[in-house]
Coordinates of C-alpha atoms in Angstrom, one line a residue:
X5 CA 249.2 163.9 137.6
X6 CA 247.8 167.0 139.5
X7 CA 244.9 168.7 137.9
X8 CA 245.3 172.2 136.4
X9 CA 243.6 173.8 139.4
X10 CA 245.9 172.2 141.9
X11 CA 248.6 174.4 143.3
X12 CA 252.1 173.4 142.7
X13 CA 253.4 171.4 145.7
X14 CA 250.0 171.0 147.3
X15 CA 249.5 168.0 149.5
X16 CA 247.2 165.4 147.9
X17 CA 245.1 163.3 150.3
X18 CA 243.5 159.9 150.0
X19 CA 240.0 159.8 148.6
X20 CA 237.8 160.1 151.8
X21 CA 234.5 160.6 150.0
X22 CA 233.1 157.3 151.1
X23 CA 233.6 158.3 154.7
X24 CA 232.1 161.8 154.6
X25 CA 228.8 160.5 155.9
X26 CA 230.3 159.8 159.3
X27 CA 232.4 162.9 159.4
X28 CA 229.6 165.1 160.8
X29 CA 228.6 162.9 163.7
X30 CA 230.1 165.1 166.4
X31 CA 231.1 168.6 167.6
X32 CA 234.9 169.1 167.2
X33 CA 237.7 171.6 167.0
X34 CA 240.0 171.1 164.0
X35 CA 243.7 170.7 164.5
X36 CA 246.5 169.2 162.3
X37 CA 248.9 166.3 162.2
X38 CA 252.0 166.5 164.4
X39 CA 255.5 165.1 163.9
X40 CA 256.5 164.8 167.6
X41 CA 259.8 163.0 167.6
X42 CA 262.3 161.9 165.0
X43 CA 265.4 159.8 165.4
X44 CA 268.0 159.5 162.6
X45 CA 271.4 157.8 162.2
X46 CA 274.5 159.3 160.7
X47 CA 277.6 157.4 159.4
X48 CA 279.2 160.3 157.5
X49 CA 282.4 161.2 159.5
X50 CA 282.4 164.8 158.5
X51 CA 278.9 165.4 159.9
X52 CA 279.7 163.3 163.0
X53 CA 282.8 165.4 163.8
X54 CA 280.8 168.6 163.2
X55 CA 278.0 167.6 165.5
X56 CA 280.6 166.4 168.1
X57 CA 281.9 169.9 168.2
X58 CA 278.4 171.3 168.5
X59 CA 277.6 168.8 171.4
X60 CA 280.7 169.7 173.4
X61 CA 280.0 173.4 173.1
X62 CA 276.2 173.6 173.3
X63 CA 274.9 170.5 175.1
X64 CA 275.1 168.7 178.4
X65 CA 276.8 165.4 178.9
X66 CA 274.5 162.8 180.3
X67 CA 274.5 159.1 181.2
X68 CA 274.6 156.9 178.0
X69 CA 272.3 153.9 177.4
X70 CA 275.4 151.7 177.8
X71 CA 279.2 152.0 177.8
X72 CA 279.3 151.8 174.0
X73 CA 278.0 155.3 173.7
X74 CA 278.9 158.9 174.6
X75 CA 275.7 160.9 175.1
X76 CA 274.8 164.6 175.1
X77 CA 271.4 166.3 175.4
X78 CA 269.7 169.6 175.3
X79 CA 266.3 170.9 176.4
X80 CA 265.9 168.0 178.9
X81 CA 266.1 165.0 176.6
X82 CA 264.1 166.6 173.8
X83 CA 267.3 166.9 171.7
X84 CA 269.8 164.1 172.2
X85 CA 273.0 162.9 170.5
X86 CA 274.2 159.4 171.1
X87 CA 277.7 158.8 169.6
X88 CA 278.6 155.1 169.1
X89 CA 282.2 154.5 170.1
X90 CA 284.8 153.0 167.9
X91 CA 287.5 151.3 170.0
X92 CA 290.9 149.9 168.9
X93 CA 293.4 148.3 171.3
X94 CA 291.4 149.7 174.2
X95 CA 291.5 153.3 172.9
X96 CA 288.7 155.5 171.6
X97 CA 289.6 156.3 168.0
X98 CA 286.4 157.9 166.9
X99 CA 282.7 157.1 166.4
X100 CA 281.1 154.5 164.2
X101 CA 277.8 156.4 163.9
X102 CA 275.7 159.0 165.6
X103 CA 272.1 158.7 166.6
X104 CA 270.3 162.1 166.8
X105 CA 266.8 162.5 168.4
X106 CA 264.9 165.7 167.9
X107 CA 261.4 166.9 168.9
X108 CA 260.0 169.2 166.2
X109 CA 256.7 170.0 167.8
X110 CA 258.3 170.9 171.1
X111 CA 260.8 173.1 169.2
X112 CA 257.9 174.8 167.5
X113 CA 256.7 175.9 171.0
X114 CA 260.0 176.8 172.5
X115 CA 260.3 173.4 174.2
X116 CA 257.3 174.1 176.5
X117 CA 254.6 171.8 175.2
X118 CA 253.2 169.9 172.2
X119 CA 249.5 170.4 172.7
X120 CA 248.6 172.8 169.9
X121 CA 248.3 172.8 166.1
X122 CA 251.4 171.8 164.1
X123 CA 250.7 171.5 160.4
X124 CA 253.0 169.9 157.8
X125 CA 254.0 173.4 156.6
X126 CA 255.0 174.4 160.2
X127 CA 256.8 171.0 160.5
X128 CA 258.9 171.7 157.4
X129 CA 259.9 175.1 158.7
X130 CA 260.7 173.8 162.1
X131 CA 262.9 171.0 160.8
X132 CA 264.9 173.5 158.8
X133 CA 265.3 175.6 161.9
X134 CA 266.6 172.7 163.9
X135 CA 269.1 171.6 161.2
X136 CA 270.4 175.2 160.9
X137 CA 270.8 175.2 164.7
X138 CA 272.8 172.0 164.8
X139 CA 274.7 172.8 161.7
X140 CA 273.5 170.2 159.2
X141 CA 273.3 171.5 155.6
X142 CA 270.3 170.8 153.3
X143 CA 272.4 168.9 150.8
X144 CA 273.2 166.4 153.6
X145 CA 269.6 165.5 154.4
X146 CA 269.8 162.4 152.3
X147 CA 272.7 161.1 154.5
X148 CA 270.5 161.1 157.6
X149 CA 268.8 157.7 157.9
X150 CA 265.4 157.7 159.6
X151 CA 265.2 155.0 162.3
X152 CA 262.4 156.2 164.5
X153 CA 259.4 158.5 164.0
X154 CA 256.5 159.5 166.2
X155 CA 253.5 161.2 164.7
X156 CA 249.9 161.8 165.7
X157 CA 246.9 164.0 166.1
X158 CA 245.4 166.0 168.9
X159 CA 241.6 165.8 168.9
X160 CA 239.0 167.6 171.1
X161 CA 236.2 165.0 171.1
X162 CA 232.6 165.6 172.3
X163 CA 233.1 162.8 174.8
X164 CA 234.6 162.9 178.3
X165 CA 238.3 162.3 177.9
X166 CA 238.6 159.9 181.0
X167 CA 236.0 157.6 179.6
X168 CA 237.4 157.7 176.1
X169 CA 240.9 156.7 177.3
X170 CA 239.4 154.1 179.7
X171 CA 237.6 152.3 176.9
X172 CA 240.6 152.0 174.5
X173 CA 241.7 148.5 175.3
X174 CA 243.4 146.7 172.3
X175 CA 245.2 147.5 169.0
X176 CA 244.4 144.4 166.9
X177 CA 245.3 141.7 169.5
X178 CA 247.8 143.7 171.4
X179 CA 246.5 145.1 174.7
X180 CA 246.9 148.7 175.8
X181 CA 248.6 149.3 179.2
X182 CA 249.0 152.3 181.5
X183 CA 252.8 152.0 182.3
X184 CA 252.4 154.3 185.4
X185 CA 249.5 153.5 187.7
X186 CA 249.5 157.1 188.8
X187 CA 248.7 158.2 185.2
X188 CA 245.8 156.0 184.1
X189 CA 244.9 158.3 181.2
X190 CA 248.2 157.6 179.4
X191 CA 248.0 154.3 177.5
X192 CA 250.4 152.6 175.1
X193 CA 250.3 149.2 173.4
X194 CA 252.4 146.6 175.1
X195 CA 255.9 146.4 173.5
X196 CA 256.0 145.2 169.9
X197 CA 259.0 145.0 167.5
X198 CA 257.9 147.4 164.9
X199 CA 255.6 150.0 166.4
X200 CA 253.6 151.2 169.3
X201 CA 250.3 153.0 169.5
X202 CA 249.7 155.7 172.1
X203 CA 246.4 157.1 173.4
X204 CA 246.3 159.6 176.1
X205 CA 244.8 162.7 177.6
X206 CA 247.0 165.5 176.3
X207 CA 244.9 168.2 178.0
X208 CA 245.3 166.6 181.4
X209 CA 249.0 166.4 180.8
X210 CA 249.2 170.2 180.8
X211 CA 246.2 171.0 183.0
X212 CA 248.4 173.1 185.3
X213 CA 249.4 175.3 182.5
X214 CA 246.3 177.1 181.2
X215 CA 248.5 179.7 179.6
X216 CA 249.2 177.2 176.9
X217 CA 245.6 177.2 175.8
X218 CA 245.2 173.4 175.6
X219 CA 241.7 172.2 175.9
X220 CA 241.4 169.9 179.0
X221 CA 239.5 167.4 176.9
X222 CA 242.2 167.1 174.3
X223 CA 242.9 163.5 173.1
X224 CA 246.2 162.5 171.6
X225 CA 246.3 159.5 169.2
X226 CA 249.9 158.7 168.1
X227 CA 252.0 156.1 166.3
X228 CA 255.6 155.3 167.1
X229 CA 257.4 153.5 164.3
X230 CA 260.4 151.7 165.8
X231 CA 262.2 150.2 162.9
X232 CA 263.5 151.4 159.5
X233 CA 261.5 148.9 157.5
X234 CA 258.3 150.1 159.2
X235 CA 259.1 153.7 158.5
X236 CA 260.0 152.9 154.8
X237 CA 256.4 151.8 154.3
X238 CA 255.4 155.4 155.0
X239 CA 257.7 156.6 152.2
X240 CA 260.4 157.8 154.6
X241 CA 264.0 156.5 154.3
X242 CA 266.0 159.6 155.1
X243 CA 265.3 163.0 156.5
X244 CA 265.2 164.3 152.9
X245 CA 261.9 162.4 152.5
X246 CA 260.3 164.5 155.2
X247 CA 260.6 167.5 153.0
X248 CA 258.3 165.8 150.5
X249 CA 254.9 167.1 151.4
X250 CA 253.1 164.1 150.0
X251 CA 254.6 162.0 152.8
X252 CA 252.3 163.7 155.2
X253 CA 249.3 162.4 153.3
X254 CA 250.6 158.9 154.0
X255 CA 250.9 159.7 157.7
X256 CA 247.3 160.9 157.8
X257 CA 246.2 157.6 156.1
X258 CA 248.3 155.6 158.5
X259 CA 246.6 157.1 161.6
X260 CA 243.2 156.4 160.1
X261 CA 244.2 152.8 159.4
X262 CA 245.5 152.3 163.0
X263 CA 242.3 153.7 164.5
X264 CA 240.4 151.1 162.6
X265 CA 242.4 148.5 164.5
X266 CA 241.4 149.8 167.9
X267 CA 239.0 147.8 170.1
X268 CA 237.0 150.1 172.4
X269 CA 235.4 148.3 175.2
X270 CA 234.6 148.5 178.9
X271 CA 234.8 144.7 179.1
X272 CA 238.5 144.2 178.6
X273 CA 238.7 141.2 181.0
X274 CA 236.4 139.3 178.7
X275 CA 238.6 139.9 175.7
X276 CA 241.7 139.0 177.7
X277 CA 240.3 135.5 178.0
X278 CA 239.7 135.3 174.3
X279 CA 243.4 136.0 173.6
X280 CA 244.3 132.7 175.3
X281 CA 241.7 130.6 173.5
X282 CA 243.1 127.7 171.5
X283 CA 241.2 129.0 168.5
X284 CA 243.2 132.1 167.4
X285 CA 240.2 133.3 165.4
X286 CA 238.1 133.5 168.6
X287 CA 239.3 137.0 169.5
X288 CA 238.5 138.5 166.1
X289 CA 235.1 136.7 166.0
X290 CA 234.1 138.1 169.4
X291 CA 235.3 141.5 168.5
X292 CA 233.2 141.7 165.3
X293 CA 230.2 140.4 167.2
X294 CA 230.8 143.0 170.0
X295 CA 231.0 145.8 167.5
X296 CA 227.8 144.8 165.7
X297 CA 225.7 144.5 168.9
X298 CA 227.1 147.5 170.9
X299 CA 225.6 150.8 169.5
X300 CA 227.4 152.9 172.1
X301 CA 230.9 151.6 171.1
X302 CA 230.2 151.9 167.4
X303 CA 229.1 155.5 167.9
X304 CA 232.2 156.5 169.8
X305 CA 234.5 154.8 167.3
X306 CA 232.7 156.5 164.4
X307 CA 233.0 159.8 166.2
X308 CA 236.8 159.6 166.4
X309 CA 237.1 158.2 162.9
X310 CA 235.0 161.1 161.7
X311 CA 237.3 163.6 163.4
X312 CA 240.4 162.0 161.7
X313 CA 238.7 162.2 158.3
X314 CA 237.6 165.8 158.8
X315 CA 241.2 166.7 159.3
X316 CA 242.0 165.2 155.9
X317 CA 239.2 167.3 154.3
X318 CA 239.9 170.5 156.3
X319 CA 243.6 170.4 155.4
X320 CA 242.9 169.7 151.8
X321 CA 240.6 172.6 151.6
X322 CA 242.7 175.1 153.6
X323 CA 246.3 174.0 154.1
X324 CA 247.2 177.1 156.0
X325 CA 244.2 177.3 158.3
X326 CA 244.7 177.1 162.0
X327 CA 241.2 178.3 163.0
X328 CA 239.0 176.2 165.3
X329 CA 236.0 175.0 163.3
X330 CA 232.9 173.7 165.0
X331 CA 230.9 170.8 163.5
X332 CA 227.3 170.9 164.8
X333 CA 225.4 167.7 165.2
X334 CA 224.3 165.3 168.0
X335 CA 226.4 164.5 171.0
X336 CA 227.7 161.1 172.0
X337 CA 226.9 160.1 175.6
X338 CA 229.2 157.6 177.4
X339 CA 229.2 156.5 181.0
X340 CA 230.4 158.8 183.7
X341 CA 233.6 158.1 185.5
X342 CA 234.0 159.5 189.0
X343 CA 237.8 159.1 188.9
X344 CA 239.8 162.2 189.8
X345 CA 241.6 164.1 187.1
X346 CA 245.2 163.0 186.9
X347 CA 248.0 165.5 186.2
X348 CA 250.1 163.7 183.6
X349 CA 252.8 166.4 183.4
X350 CA 256.3 165.1 183.9
X351 CA 257.8 167.5 186.5
X352 CA 261.3 166.2 185.9
X353 CA 261.1 167.3 182.3
X354 CA 260.2 170.9 183.3
X355 CA 263.0 170.9 185.9
X356 CA 265.5 169.9 183.2
X357 CA 264.3 172.7 180.9
X358 CA 264.8 175.2 183.6
X359 CA 268.3 174.0 184.3
X360 CA 269.2 174.0 180.6
X361 CA 268.0 177.5 180.0
X362 CA 270.2 178.8 182.8
X363 CA 273.3 177.3 181.2
X364 CA 275.2 178.0 178.0
X365 CA 273.0 176.0 175.7
X366 CA 271.9 178.4 173.1
X367 CA 268.3 179.3 172.4
X368 CA 265.5 178.1 170.1
X369 CA 265.7 179.5 166.5
X370 CA 262.1 180.2 166.3

């Protein structure tokens, strides 16, 4: 039960008091949680037919994932409709279901970037904007089954971003990989059934766009839940659940828990060997020993953990604040990396945006 001084509808966060001691181990700028991507499935035929009309009028036809689908997109691929065909006697008679993918944080910024603050309050308003645009009514939110969600935080750590990304090596026993060798500062966990963890240099992704005001040292830590049963653990079954502000408390806690599972090391090859050891406990044993004996690694991990926790506390104290707050204490030093800065921006994405805006696609509702 909320106390008498709690505002009605206020977000309640997990008790972080036991972590407060480490929350001042760094200098940092405060930002908020972001809901980057959402995918939901629709089986209601009235909604499917309505969105089919919207897609034909407002979106571009694109190559589907396979011949079982008809696909439309808008704003590059940041808004996408995949209609699952229903075939009878060789003829298309309708659609079994529709999969809709949207990008709330990009929508918030006119589909230019996702490198700034995006609070739960902003997220709720943006979701409403998107659903108004694509003609889904509020009373229908419970019919939209959540099947994929990506959420995360942008941090500006007091460590050099290339070194920070370089040391992020494992999530539990799953290794991080850089899918594109030309973008070594974008890492993702090797494919798993339920979820993936992303860690990358958000500031370097948009380094050629200083007008966006994204700090070059911005670090993005993100979770992609890939199956409904994984999403349901976060208290999300349908889009309607995303309008329950308490859900965002669970997303915060989830990110903190996932960071606890990160192994930060500059000796990845050594731990690769432990993965193949006949004793499955060998990896965890060596990890614990490594963390106990390596002060540098412990300090870096505590720094990021502290930043995550400070977001809980700052949002709890000032839910509408978007100011940058400095935390003044000692700096963490990590080894220098002479590697050149890598531009992670996806040029193809920007080209698509330009093309879409020159056609009859409608405009953002913000």
